[in-house]
XYZ file of C-alpha atoms in Angstrom:
748
model
C 63.483 96.326 48.923
C 65.488 99.553 49.263
C 66.813 101.030 52.469
C 64.401 103.924 51.941
C 61.466 101.524 52.147
C 62.899 100.170 55.394
C 63.132 103.712 56.664
C 59.412 104.269 56.161
C 58.365 101.660 58.722
C 59.927 102.013 62.167
C 60.287 99.319 64.777
C 61.159 100.305 68.334
C 62.754 97.946 70.861
C 62.143 98.576 74.580
C 64.363 96.764 77.088
C 63.494 96.514 80.764
C 65.842 96.555 83.723
C 66.597 93.417 85.664
C 70.284 93.005 86.543
C 71.768 89.756 85.271
C 68.342 88.708 83.971
C 68.546 91.674 81.582
C 71.254 89.878 79.617
C 68.358 87.935 78.103
C 67.857 91.016 75.914
C 70.949 89.954 73.943
C 69.203 86.707 73.054
C 66.113 88.684 72.030
C 68.129 90.910 69.673
C 69.948 87.866 68.312
C 66.675 86.154 67.375
C 65.263 89.337 65.844
C 68.313 89.912 63.641
C 68.485 86.277 62.517
C 64.899 86.564 61.297
C 65.380 89.945 59.602
C 63.223 91.888 62.035
C 64.497 95.477 61.768
C 65.357 97.488 64.899
C 64.998 101.205 64.214
C 65.181 102.574 67.768
C 66.214 101.309 71.195
C 65.135 102.458 74.652
C 66.354 100.815 77.827
C 66.582 100.954 81.597
C 69.408 99.666 83.789
C 70.566 96.308 82.315
C 68.382 97.107 79.319
C 70.206 100.421 78.969
C 73.531 98.569 78.953
C 72.499 96.023 76.306
C 70.746 98.680 74.249
C 73.763 100.999 74.351
C 76.100 98.232 73.203
C 73.782 97.561 70.267
C 73.474 101.282 69.505
C 77.278 101.522 69.596
C 77.569 99.082 66.699
C 78.039 95.759 68.483
C 76.456 92.705 66.908
C 74.525 90.198 69.050
C 77.397 87.718 68.666
C 79.903 90.325 69.877
C 77.701 91.291 72.809
C 77.276 87.662 73.792
C 81.022 86.995 73.601
C 81.713 90.050 75.748
C 79.260 89.286 78.572
C 80.529 85.702 78.698
C 84.146 86.866 79.005
C 86.263 86.970 82.138
C 86.420 90.749 81.712
C 82.674 91.142 82.100
C 82.591 88.884 85.146
C 85.310 90.998 86.758
C 83.349 94.162 85.949
C 80.235 92.885 87.700
C 82.239 91.775 90.752
C 84.165 95.021 91.044
C 87.497 93.306 90.435
C 90.475 94.834 88.685
C 92.261 92.464 86.279
C 95.628 91.397 87.625
C 97.421 93.176 84.805
C 95.675 96.415 85.757
C 96.545 96.412 89.447
C 99.149 98.961 90.409
C 101.314 97.456 93.114
C 103.397 100.611 93.537
C 100.456 102.430 95.160
C 98.880 99.519 97.001
C 99.184 99.695 100.760
C 101.358 97.107 102.468
C 99.300 94.060 103.504
C 98.264 94.058 107.147
C 95.679 92.366 109.367
C 92.911 94.894 108.635
C 89.487 93.496 107.780
C 87.253 96.569 107.756
C 87.949 100.140 106.648
C 85.934 103.202 107.613
C 86.775 106.386 105.683
C 85.439 109.466 107.443
C 85.543 113.183 107.967
C 85.723 114.347 111.585
C 82.952 116.926 111.079
C 80.471 114.396 109.654
C 81.479 111.031 111.026
C 78.194 109.117 110.699
C 76.826 111.068 107.747
C 79.659 110.257 105.344
C 81.121 106.993 106.620
C 78.474 104.552 105.371
C 79.772 102.964 102.131
C 77.650 103.651 99.051
C 78.824 100.725 96.959
C 79.437 97.020 97.326
C 81.757 96.795 94.311
C 84.466 99.121 93.014
C 83.483 100.339 89.518
C 86.929 101.385 88.239
C 87.144 98.587 85.657
C 83.468 98.961 84.723
C 83.802 102.693 84.096
C 86.940 102.337 81.988
C 85.409 99.592 79.846
C 82.229 101.616 79.317
C 84.318 104.563 78.152
C 85.828 102.394 75.406
C 82.609 100.611 74.455
C 80.140 103.519 74.593
C 81.904 106.770 75.378
C 84.099 106.594 72.301
C 81.258 106.042 69.753
C 79.159 108.846 71.268
C 82.105 111.280 71.334
C 82.808 110.476 67.678
C 79.159 111.239 66.820
C 78.775 114.658 68.423
C 77.377 113.112 71.620
C 74.011 112.926 69.878
C 72.283 109.626 70.594
C 70.262 109.975 67.364
C 73.507 109.625 65.385
C 74.453 106.244 66.837
C 74.136 102.979 64.919
C 70.466 103.087 65.921
C 68.905 106.083 67.710
C 68.933 105.424 71.432
C 67.438 106.548 74.740
C 67.917 105.486 78.350
C 66.413 106.626 81.631
C 67.837 107.217 85.091
C 66.342 108.262 88.420
C 66.854 111.793 89.762
C 66.388 110.849 93.414
C 66.512 114.434 94.693
C 63.589 115.590 92.556
C 62.072 112.089 92.549
C 61.560 111.847 88.822
C 62.671 109.813 85.827
C 65.066 111.547 83.425
C 65.580 110.600 79.773
C 69.020 110.915 78.171
C 69.126 111.698 74.456
C 72.544 113.349 74.221
C 75.771 113.804 76.131
C 78.274 111.190 77.216
C 76.748 107.798 76.483
C 78.935 106.000 79.032
C 77.801 108.437 81.739
C 74.132 108.099 80.787
C 74.240 104.297 80.854
C 76.291 104.288 84.053
C 73.614 106.464 85.668
C 70.823 104.212 84.407
C 72.410 101.051 85.847
C 73.526 102.464 89.204
C 71.717 100.002 91.436
C 71.530 101.469 94.969
C 74.370 100.317 97.254
C 75.762 97.977 94.579
C 77.703 100.636 92.661
C 78.110 104.244 93.700
C 75.890 106.956 92.184
C 77.302 109.491 89.752
C 76.614 113.130 89.001
C 75.789 114.480 85.547
C 75.601 118.260 85.304
C 75.367 118.450 89.078
C 72.454 116.013 89.399
C 72.814 112.755 91.366
C 71.425 109.766 89.475
C 70.527 106.226 90.458
C 69.157 103.198 88.638
C 66.463 104.108 86.115
C 64.379 101.159 87.270
C 63.479 103.006 90.468
C 60.932 105.163 88.606
C 60.618 103.690 85.109
C 61.731 100.110 84.587
C 60.126 99.700 81.154
C 60.388 102.998 79.217
C 57.655 102.443 76.629
C 56.483 106.016 77.159
C 59.912 107.300 76.157
C 59.818 105.238 72.973
C 56.419 106.674 72.015
C 57.267 110.239 72.947
C 60.721 110.492 71.354
C 60.509 108.217 68.308
C 56.834 107.591 67.379
C 57.534 104.082 65.995
C 55.059 102.159 63.890
C 55.572 98.999 65.925
C 57.054 98.251 69.347
C 58.738 95.092 70.564
C 59.150 94.973 74.313
C 61.542 92.657 76.132
C 60.665 92.438 79.824
C 62.495 90.352 82.440
C 61.265 92.175 85.512
C 58.172 92.713 87.647
C 56.996 95.080 90.327
C 58.103 94.519 93.886
C 55.933 92.104 95.794
C 54.077 93.186 98.907
C 56.587 92.689 101.723
C 56.182 91.287 105.181
C 56.583 93.806 108.006
C 59.833 92.089 109.049
C 61.239 91.814 105.519
C 63.784 94.645 105.556
C 64.983 94.261 101.946
C 61.424 93.919 100.679
C 60.347 97.032 102.567
C 63.359 98.959 101.274
C 62.653 97.908 97.679
C 59.031 99.060 97.962
C 60.149 102.365 99.450
C 62.642 103.028 96.649
C 60.808 101.767 93.588
C 57.741 103.198 91.876
C 55.489 100.524 90.295
C 56.004 100.206 86.527
C 53.360 99.475 83.897
C 54.753 96.535 81.892
C 52.110 96.709 79.168
C 51.878 98.442 75.795
C 49.310 101.240 75.491
C 48.303 100.230 71.950
C 47.850 97.116 69.832
C 50.766 97.912 67.500
C 53.310 95.913 69.409
C 54.209 92.771 71.282
C 55.920 91.977 74.588
C 58.399 89.136 74.967
C 58.864 87.881 78.519
C 61.680 85.321 78.793
C 61.084 82.743 81.495
C 64.068 83.406 83.712
C 65.885 80.933 85.932
C 68.657 83.486 86.654
C 68.580 85.819 89.647
C 69.280 89.563 89.627
C 72.970 89.345 90.570
C 73.744 85.912 89.106
C 76.061 87.105 86.331
C 77.544 83.608 86.161
C 74.233 82.675 84.558
C 74.748 85.042 81.602
C 74.822 82.266 79.011
C 71.598 80.772 80.361
C 69.884 84.180 80.377
C 70.869 84.866 76.756
C 69.651 81.437 75.664
C 66.309 81.868 77.436
C 65.810 85.253 75.772
C 66.676 83.779 72.396
C 64.365 80.750 72.681
C 61.457 82.798 73.989
C 61.780 85.280 71.108
C 61.738 82.506 68.519
C 58.245 81.624 69.739
C 57.064 85.127 68.802
C 58.778 85.489 65.420
C 55.792 84.367 63.360
C 53.460 86.665 65.294
C 55.822 89.619 64.836
C 56.253 89.003 61.104
C 52.482 88.865 60.611
C 52.130 92.284 62.233
C 54.775 93.917 60.024
C 54.260 94.949 56.363
C 55.220 92.188 53.965
C 57.974 94.210 52.306
C 59.725 95.240 55.535
C 63.073 93.651 56.179
C 66.312 94.506 57.878
C 69.057 96.172 55.753
C 72.587 94.818 55.408
C 73.616 95.169 59.040
C 77.178 93.957 58.467
C 77.841 96.739 55.995
C 76.100 99.355 58.143
C 78.147 98.350 61.202
C 81.372 98.516 59.233
C 80.529 102.023 57.993
C 79.521 103.170 61.487
C 82.698 101.847 63.080
C 84.872 103.360 60.368
C 83.769 106.796 61.564
C 84.814 106.149 65.170
C 88.198 107.736 65.727
C 90.647 105.853 67.988
C 91.510 107.265 71.394
C 94.257 109.859 71.137
C 94.098 112.190 74.148
C 95.841 115.542 73.838
C 94.386 117.532 76.746
C 92.790 117.015 80.145
C 90.662 118.849 82.659
C 89.758 117.859 86.203
C 87.829 119.547 88.963
C 91.013 119.720 91.073
C 92.727 122.434 89.041
C 93.399 125.607 91.034
C 94.718 128.858 89.553
C 95.871 126.949 86.448
C 98.446 124.999 88.447
C 99.131 121.466 87.317
C 97.756 119.196 90.034
C 98.481 115.614 91.021
C 95.838 114.147 88.692
C 96.910 116.159 85.641
C 100.566 115.319 86.110
C 99.789 111.625 86.526
C 97.779 111.392 83.309
C 99.433 113.542 80.644
C 102.548 115.664 79.988
C 100.722 118.815 78.903
C 103.933 120.860 78.771
C 105.290 118.477 76.119
C 102.087 118.475 74.055
C 101.897 114.732 74.594
C 99.226 112.688 72.802
C 98.183 109.677 74.889
C 97.119 106.427 73.235
C 94.443 104.076 74.573
C 97.066 101.757 76.060
C 98.832 104.578 77.881
C 95.535 106.057 79.046
C 94.458 102.751 80.595
C 97.802 102.282 82.346
C 97.720 105.768 83.813
C 94.030 105.591 84.719
C 94.519 102.482 86.847
C 97.740 103.850 88.330
C 95.925 107.004 89.381
C 92.930 105.073 90.714
C 95.260 103.056 92.957
C 96.281 106.158 94.930
C 94.712 105.937 98.379
C 94.013 109.679 98.277
C 91.519 109.167 95.431
C 88.114 107.631 96.062
C 86.573 107.725 92.599
C 87.315 108.662 88.992
C 84.885 108.894 86.095
C 86.241 109.554 82.579
C 84.468 111.122 79.600
C 85.745 112.128 76.160
C 85.118 115.057 73.807
C 86.282 115.037 70.178
C 88.409 118.044 69.233
C 88.759 119.704 65.838
C 92.184 118.143 65.302
C 90.631 114.636 65.618
C 92.187 114.043 69.031
C 90.196 113.834 72.247
C 89.906 115.944 75.337
C 89.672 113.891 78.532
C 87.597 115.067 81.445
C 88.112 113.257 84.732
C 85.509 113.678 87.405
C 87.594 113.194 90.539
C 86.351 112.571 94.033
C 88.960 112.779 96.734
C 89.026 110.117 99.397
C 87.792 111.181 102.792
C 90.797 112.554 104.693
C 90.740 109.960 107.483
C 90.534 106.173 107.341
C 90.142 103.817 110.282
C 91.164 100.182 109.770
C 90.057 97.416 112.133
C 91.106 93.791 112.086
C 93.289 91.170 113.659
C 93.441 87.434 114.221
C 91.257 85.411 116.602
C 92.408 81.870 117.233
C 91.766 78.849 119.439
C 95.496 79.052 120.223
C 96.859 81.848 122.450
C 98.066 83.953 119.530
C 95.100 86.319 119.411
C 95.961 89.740 118.051
C 93.925 92.883 117.490
C 94.702 95.530 114.876
C 93.841 99.221 114.616
C 95.126 101.658 112.016
C 94.458 105.341 111.410
C 95.496 107.185 108.254
C 95.302 110.825 107.227
C 95.356 111.377 103.452
C 95.827 114.585 101.503
C 95.661 115.320 97.779
C 96.861 118.559 96.240
C 99.763 119.158 93.939
C 101.245 116.029 95.544
C 99.690 113.091 97.379
C 100.717 112.540 100.984
C 99.704 110.514 104.001
C 100.363 110.092 107.708
C 99.711 106.645 109.150
C 99.731 105.087 112.620
C 98.801 101.540 113.577
C 98.946 99.114 116.456
C 98.833 95.355 116.920
C 97.972 94.278 120.439
C 97.926 90.895 122.121
C 99.862 88.675 124.531
C 101.750 86.922 121.759
C 102.483 89.919 119.536
C 102.386 93.671 119.962
C 103.518 96.431 117.634
C 103.246 100.143 116.959
C 104.105 101.745 113.654
C 104.041 105.289 112.329
C 104.803 106.406 108.809
C 104.644 109.569 106.743
C 104.839 109.390 102.952
C 104.873 111.506 99.827
C 103.895 110.471 96.289
C 105.411 112.808 93.719
C 103.098 113.268 90.696
C 104.531 112.131 87.409
C 103.707 109.812 84.559
C 106.592 107.739 85.952
C 106.038 108.325 89.672
C 108.239 107.887 92.700
C 107.384 107.916 96.392
C 109.300 108.296 99.624
C 108.331 107.582 103.217
C 109.872 107.696 106.677
C 108.802 105.168 109.296
C 109.236 104.062 112.891
C 108.335 100.562 114.172
C 108.428 98.737 117.511
C 107.686 94.997 117.635
C 107.402 92.606 120.572
C 107.168 88.810 120.252
C 106.387 86.664 123.290
C 106.698 82.898 122.768
C 105.442 80.180 125.131
C 106.830 76.763 125.994
C 103.821 74.859 124.714
C 101.197 74.606 121.969
C 98.647 75.769 124.547
C 95.056 76.540 123.569
C 92.369 78.563 125.300
C 91.596 75.501 127.398
C 95.119 74.799 128.670
C 97.310 76.540 131.188
C 99.846 78.765 129.458
C 103.331 78.227 130.822
C 105.688 81.193 131.276
C 107.410 82.740 128.279
C 110.768 81.274 127.377
C 111.646 83.830 124.720
C 110.802 87.519 124.263
C 112.018 89.534 121.305
C 111.844 93.328 121.194
C 112.599 95.265 118.047
C 112.843 98.971 117.382
C 113.772 100.336 113.993
C 113.301 103.397 111.837
C 114.260 104.333 108.331
C 113.450 105.718 104.915
C 111.959 103.913 101.911
C 112.070 105.021 98.299
C 109.759 103.197 95.883
C 109.402 103.259 92.142
C 107.219 101.200 89.787
C 108.537 98.735 87.240
C 105.410 97.310 85.623
C 101.806 97.551 86.812
C 102.120 94.526 89.078
C 105.703 95.168 90.132
C 107.715 97.680 92.090
C 111.182 98.205 93.525
C 111.922 99.374 97.064
C 115.164 100.878 98.351
C 115.275 100.839 102.160
C 117.709 102.478 104.589
C 117.170 101.316 108.168
C 118.645 101.674 111.652
C 117.688 99.139 114.319
C 118.041 98.176 117.974
C 117.042 94.594 118.884
C 116.811 92.951 122.292
C 116.251 89.220 122.807
C 115.568 87.838 126.288
C 115.732 84.066 126.550
C 116.523 81.050 128.703
C 119.007 78.448 127.513
C 117.192 75.613 129.234
C 113.551 74.578 129.416
C 113.928 73.960 133.165
C 114.051 77.528 134.383
C 112.541 78.914 137.583
C 110.790 82.167 138.328
C 113.886 83.386 140.195
C 116.132 82.805 137.171
C 117.209 85.708 135.018
C 117.231 85.465 131.254
C 120.152 85.933 128.922
C 119.957 89.137 126.935
C 121.363 89.763 123.461
C 121.259 93.260 121.994
C 121.976 94.031 118.357
C 122.436 97.601 117.153
C 123.208 98.523 113.603
C 121.973 99.501 110.167
C 121.057 97.940 106.872
C 120.399 98.857 103.284
C 118.169 96.682 101.112
C 116.791 96.625 97.601
C 113.764 94.525 96.719
C 111.901 93.823 93.489
C 108.359 92.491 93.895
C 105.843 91.312 91.316
C 102.492 90.450 92.900
C 99.322 89.427 91.077
C 97.846 87.081 93.698
C 94.104 87.381 94.173
C 94.235 87.629 97.970
C 96.651 89.001 100.534
C 96.581 85.595 102.257
C 95.379 82.129 101.220
C 95.512 83.020 97.519
C 94.117 80.647 94.914
C 95.002 82.438 91.665
C 97.759 84.610 90.240
C 101.480 84.786 90.795
C 104.071 86.293 93.116
C 107.806 86.893 92.708
C 110.181 88.604 95.087
C 113.963 89.067 95.104
C 115.605 90.970 97.942
C 119.206 91.673 98.864
C 120.308 93.220 102.179
C 123.625 94.357 103.543
C 123.730 94.609 107.341
C 126.298 95.865 109.806
C 125.643 95.522 113.539
C 127.260 95.180 116.939
C 126.208 92.383 119.275
C 126.203 92.658 123.054
C 125.254 89.482 124.942
C 124.859 89.464 128.737
C 124.488 86.004 130.311
C 121.688 85.132 132.751
C 121.504 82.518 135.488
C 120.770 79.659 133.054
C 123.729 80.424 130.804
C 126.692 78.037 130.547
C 129.036 81.003 130.201
C 129.385 84.050 132.402
C 131.314 86.295 130.039
C 129.769 89.381 128.396
C 130.336 89.163 124.654
C 130.742 92.110 122.286
C 131.048 91.204 118.645
C 130.799 92.934 115.253
C 128.702 91.304 112.514
C 128.633 92.229 108.830
C 126.692 90.066 106.448
C 124.661 89.801 103.251
C 121.197 88.324 103.048
C 119.684 87.266 99.723
C 116.154 85.865 99.523
C 114.063 84.773 96.534
C 110.441 83.644 96.607
C 108.049 82.615 93.854
C 104.474 81.384 93.808
C 102.494 80.603 90.681
C 99.009 79.144 90.275
C 99.384 77.598 86.840
C 96.116 75.650 86.885
C 92.779 77.302 87.672
C 89.806 75.110 86.879
C 86.297 75.674 88.316
C 86.744 72.933 90.929
C 90.525 72.668 91.207
C 93.394 75.143 91.458
C 97.032 74.143 91.632
C 100.076 76.238 92.381
C 103.773 75.881 93.029
C 105.581 77.796 95.766
C 109.353 78.050 96.200
C 111.565 79.977 98.568
C 115.330 80.229 98.823
C 117.505 81.962 101.401
C 121.220 82.704 101.486
C 122.604 84.386 104.604
C 126.312 84.922 105.370
C 125.723 85.922 108.993
C 128.387 84.838 111.491
C 127.618 83.011 114.737
C 126.520 84.878 117.846
C 127.689 84.432 121.458
C 125.712 81.260 122.140
C 123.428 78.721 120.544
C 120.108 80.414 121.333
C 121.302 83.886 120.334
C 122.589 82.490 117.037
C 119.332 80.615 116.462
C 117.221 83.715 117.104
C 119.188 85.654 114.505
C 118.593 83.035 111.809
C 115.897 83.402 109.128
C 112.877 81.205 109.762
C 110.721 79.294 107.313
C 107.440 81.156 106.791
C 105.800 79.444 103.823
C 102.728 78.664 105.974
C 101.018 81.531 107.819
C 100.898 79.687 111.148
C 104.662 79.057 111.111
C 105.004 82.727 112.068
C 103.276 82.013 115.390
C 105.624 79.219 116.537
C 109.261 79.259 117.549
C 110.531 76.066 115.892
C 114.296 75.669 115.822
C 114.094 72.908 113.191
C 112.847 75.471 110.650
C 115.533 78.113 111.215
C 118.581 78.087 109.003
C 120.863 80.711 107.452
C 120.698 78.984 104.087
C 117.773 76.892 102.906
C 115.261 76.180 100.186
C 111.614 75.166 100.437
C 109.566 73.742 97.571
C 105.826 73.287 97.864
C 102.559 72.594 96.139
C 99.272 74.386 96.835
C 96.086 72.485 96.036
C 92.809 74.401 96.270
C 89.366 72.833 95.850
C 86.568 75.426 95.559
C 83.431 73.991 97.138
C 81.179 76.987 96.798
C 81.690 80.583 95.772
C 83.404 81.604 99.019
C 84.312 78.213 100.511
C 87.544 76.357 99.713
C 89.365 73.311 100.910
C 93.125 73.522 100.500
C 96.226 71.405 101.026
C 99.667 73.009 101.293
C 102.663 70.669 101.390
C 106.345 71.717 101.442
C 109.728 70.021 101.338
C 112.308 71.901 103.438
C 116.038 71.512 102.807
C 118.477 73.500 104.964
C 121.995 73.847 103.585
C 123.371 74.697 107.031
C 121.934 74.249 110.504
C 123.112 75.180 113.966
C 124.420 72.421 116.190
C 124.855 72.718 119.948
C 127.860 70.815 121.292
C 128.038 69.086 124.694
C 130.134 71.897 126.173
C 127.493 74.456 125.184
C 129.396 75.906 122.242
C 127.816 76.197 118.828
C 128.839 75.283 115.312
C 127.289 74.526 111.954
C 126.302 70.921 111.285
C 127.306 69.042 108.162
C 125.677 70.459 105.026
C 122.239 69.278 103.888
C 121.195 67.712 107.180
C 117.767 68.262 108.728
C 115.608 68.038 105.621
C 111.933 67.511 106.431
C 108.338 68.253 105.402
C 105.742 70.693 106.630
C 102.115 70.833 105.641
C 98.667 72.147 106.392
C 95.143 71.343 105.363
C 92.385 73.923 105.797
C 88.713 74.485 105.232
C 88.299 78.206 104.618
C 85.304 80.469 104.281
C 86.367 83.715 102.630
C 83.899 86.167 104.145
C 83.640 89.754 102.955
C 85.785 90.867 105.898
C 88.307 88.037 106.236
C 88.977 84.290 106.220
C 87.315 81.962 108.723
C 89.185 78.675 108.773
C 89.777 75.360 110.473
C 93.401 74.288 109.963
C 95.389 71.186 110.778
C 99.140 71.888 110.662
C 101.777 69.167 110.430
C 105.287 69.773 111.796
C 106.832 66.261 111.866
C 109.937 67.058 113.938
C 107.911 68.253 116.931
C 106.916 66.089 119.917
C 103.323 66.981 119.023
C 103.500 67.068 115.211
C 99.804 67.741 114.637
C 98.352 71.097 115.589
C 94.682 71.989 115.061
C 93.219 75.438 115.319
C 90.131 77.428 114.385
C 90.761 81.066 113.549
C 89.279 84.163 111.989
C 91.286 86.928 110.357
C 94.743 87.381 108.912
C 98.047 86.075 110.263
C 99.936 89.164 109.151
C 102.394 91.239 111.155
C 104.655 94.220 110.678
C 107.949 93.507 108.973
C 110.797 92.183 111.106
C 113.630 94.589 111.693
C 116.385 92.300 110.407
C 115.336 88.664 110.184
């Protein structure tokens, strides 16, 4: 039979919404194609709009299935950015924050409630490639796609369903699948749209009105909201938002397939099961469908048609850009970050993606949405809908523990975006064990190859106790207090997406107050060592770990070199063995290297290797304790930062460890971290109170920890058993919530 004969009889396919259950539509299309059932038109809502748009963009059922089963698709649904697409250069330094509240002072409550659970940056970029490109290459007319296509979205202001038949396909589908509070709504031509399923979850009426098919096949995986209980908040909300949908066909010329779903709305891990259920259910209807179609109707050569359709899609070559931030024709931050207009640059897909994610990483930008328009010279014009971040951001967090190392955290940031991006930041850690204040002002200069500079001021205070006391024990007086004050300038530049380099110039003033014996009295005065000086450092960091603490995937690499010059002034107290004030000049180099790599990531077992090396040429200080305090400490386990353990302080050392992670459920892990510690040099206190280095390679030992961790949406809740074998009490158990993260040390 000729293609013309096929064209005389039209079959329309209507796809309902349904979240992850809507992936069953792929199985439906797969079964229809395998049995030569033609698909002349497609209409869809929400997940049905997504599947239908992929099909209308020339994707085969096999290609659609492979895509939704890929790691990429899983990351899209979870709002994750692939590790290779993170942009470390613009990521904020890790701190103990757990919750962030962007706001405007004039509308604090009105604009501070988050509108999305997941970040759609990866989703929007992928949809541009999959759907935006085919529609731009076909005059943005949905009738000129591989099969004519329609989708619906909800205009919540005017409370009506809107049908999209032209325009940017990626924007139309994005509007149709914008489930409230899961992903943020978007605007098209000034109208705010949400999920099409709110008002029309099964757009049969659109199919009839726009295409007048001879036969309709409906694929429905949804149902109307059930009558809620008066105390069922989510059920009440769903009934308030959604209008009941008629899931029937208004005539006899059609059939509805309803896959029996065992997958929930947001269970995208069940994609394979959903597709299989859609496929098997459709096979049961094939004979019935074929009997209702004319005998001579069959599907044309779809492979050839797809090849011809794809051949007409021009690759992404972007030669111009517009944004809604342009003022008086000045090049703004967004323009300068995306394209060199003054050089008539043409940007490839690879370069566009790199720059898109780099721009998205700027804290001054809240949201980007890209669309394409084909130009007469066969290149594309890029339009970026840009939403600035709210000018202020409040961060709240800290660390609550059964040990007396509880710390609160508050941070406040002002962000501005114009021709450059800038910020002013202030934060505070507060607690008995640790306190800190930090202020910083920074500037990000717009460029395809950007650079940033910031000036900062930090004060730290560390207060150590003489015991492993818990909430239920008496806390003995402090035996060591360290105060740090430093300020400086940092200059950063990117290397690759996951890596950056930092040049740091710093001036510092340190004061350590300590007793040189554990048997001190309240009338005793502490020794005091002051260190004033400056340093310059250069660090290269590559970070693709999946979490800022207790990572289970990815890799990390850091290499840092510092040159320091400082003057020591040590004043003895009543417990000192010497009564002479010491003034001494110190000049030294510090080189540190750290690497962590999770090379094995199976569903129920992750394994990583962690190594750290330190070389420090620092000379000895006035006494044993002062020298010990100046030494780098081992910090491969988070809780090591909260103890003062002399056995794990050495100017030169290496630590080699293994990280074993056992995922129990989606957010629950059991982990074992075990390290071998080998100091090259260690301090040794002689009988007369003087200090020297011990023989090389003495003092090797192990440290370890085992933890059960629940990774909540705000931070880790864990029960940890630490093992420090050289201590009188080698085992230390604690329950804690939050992050063991502090501001950077001034020198150490």
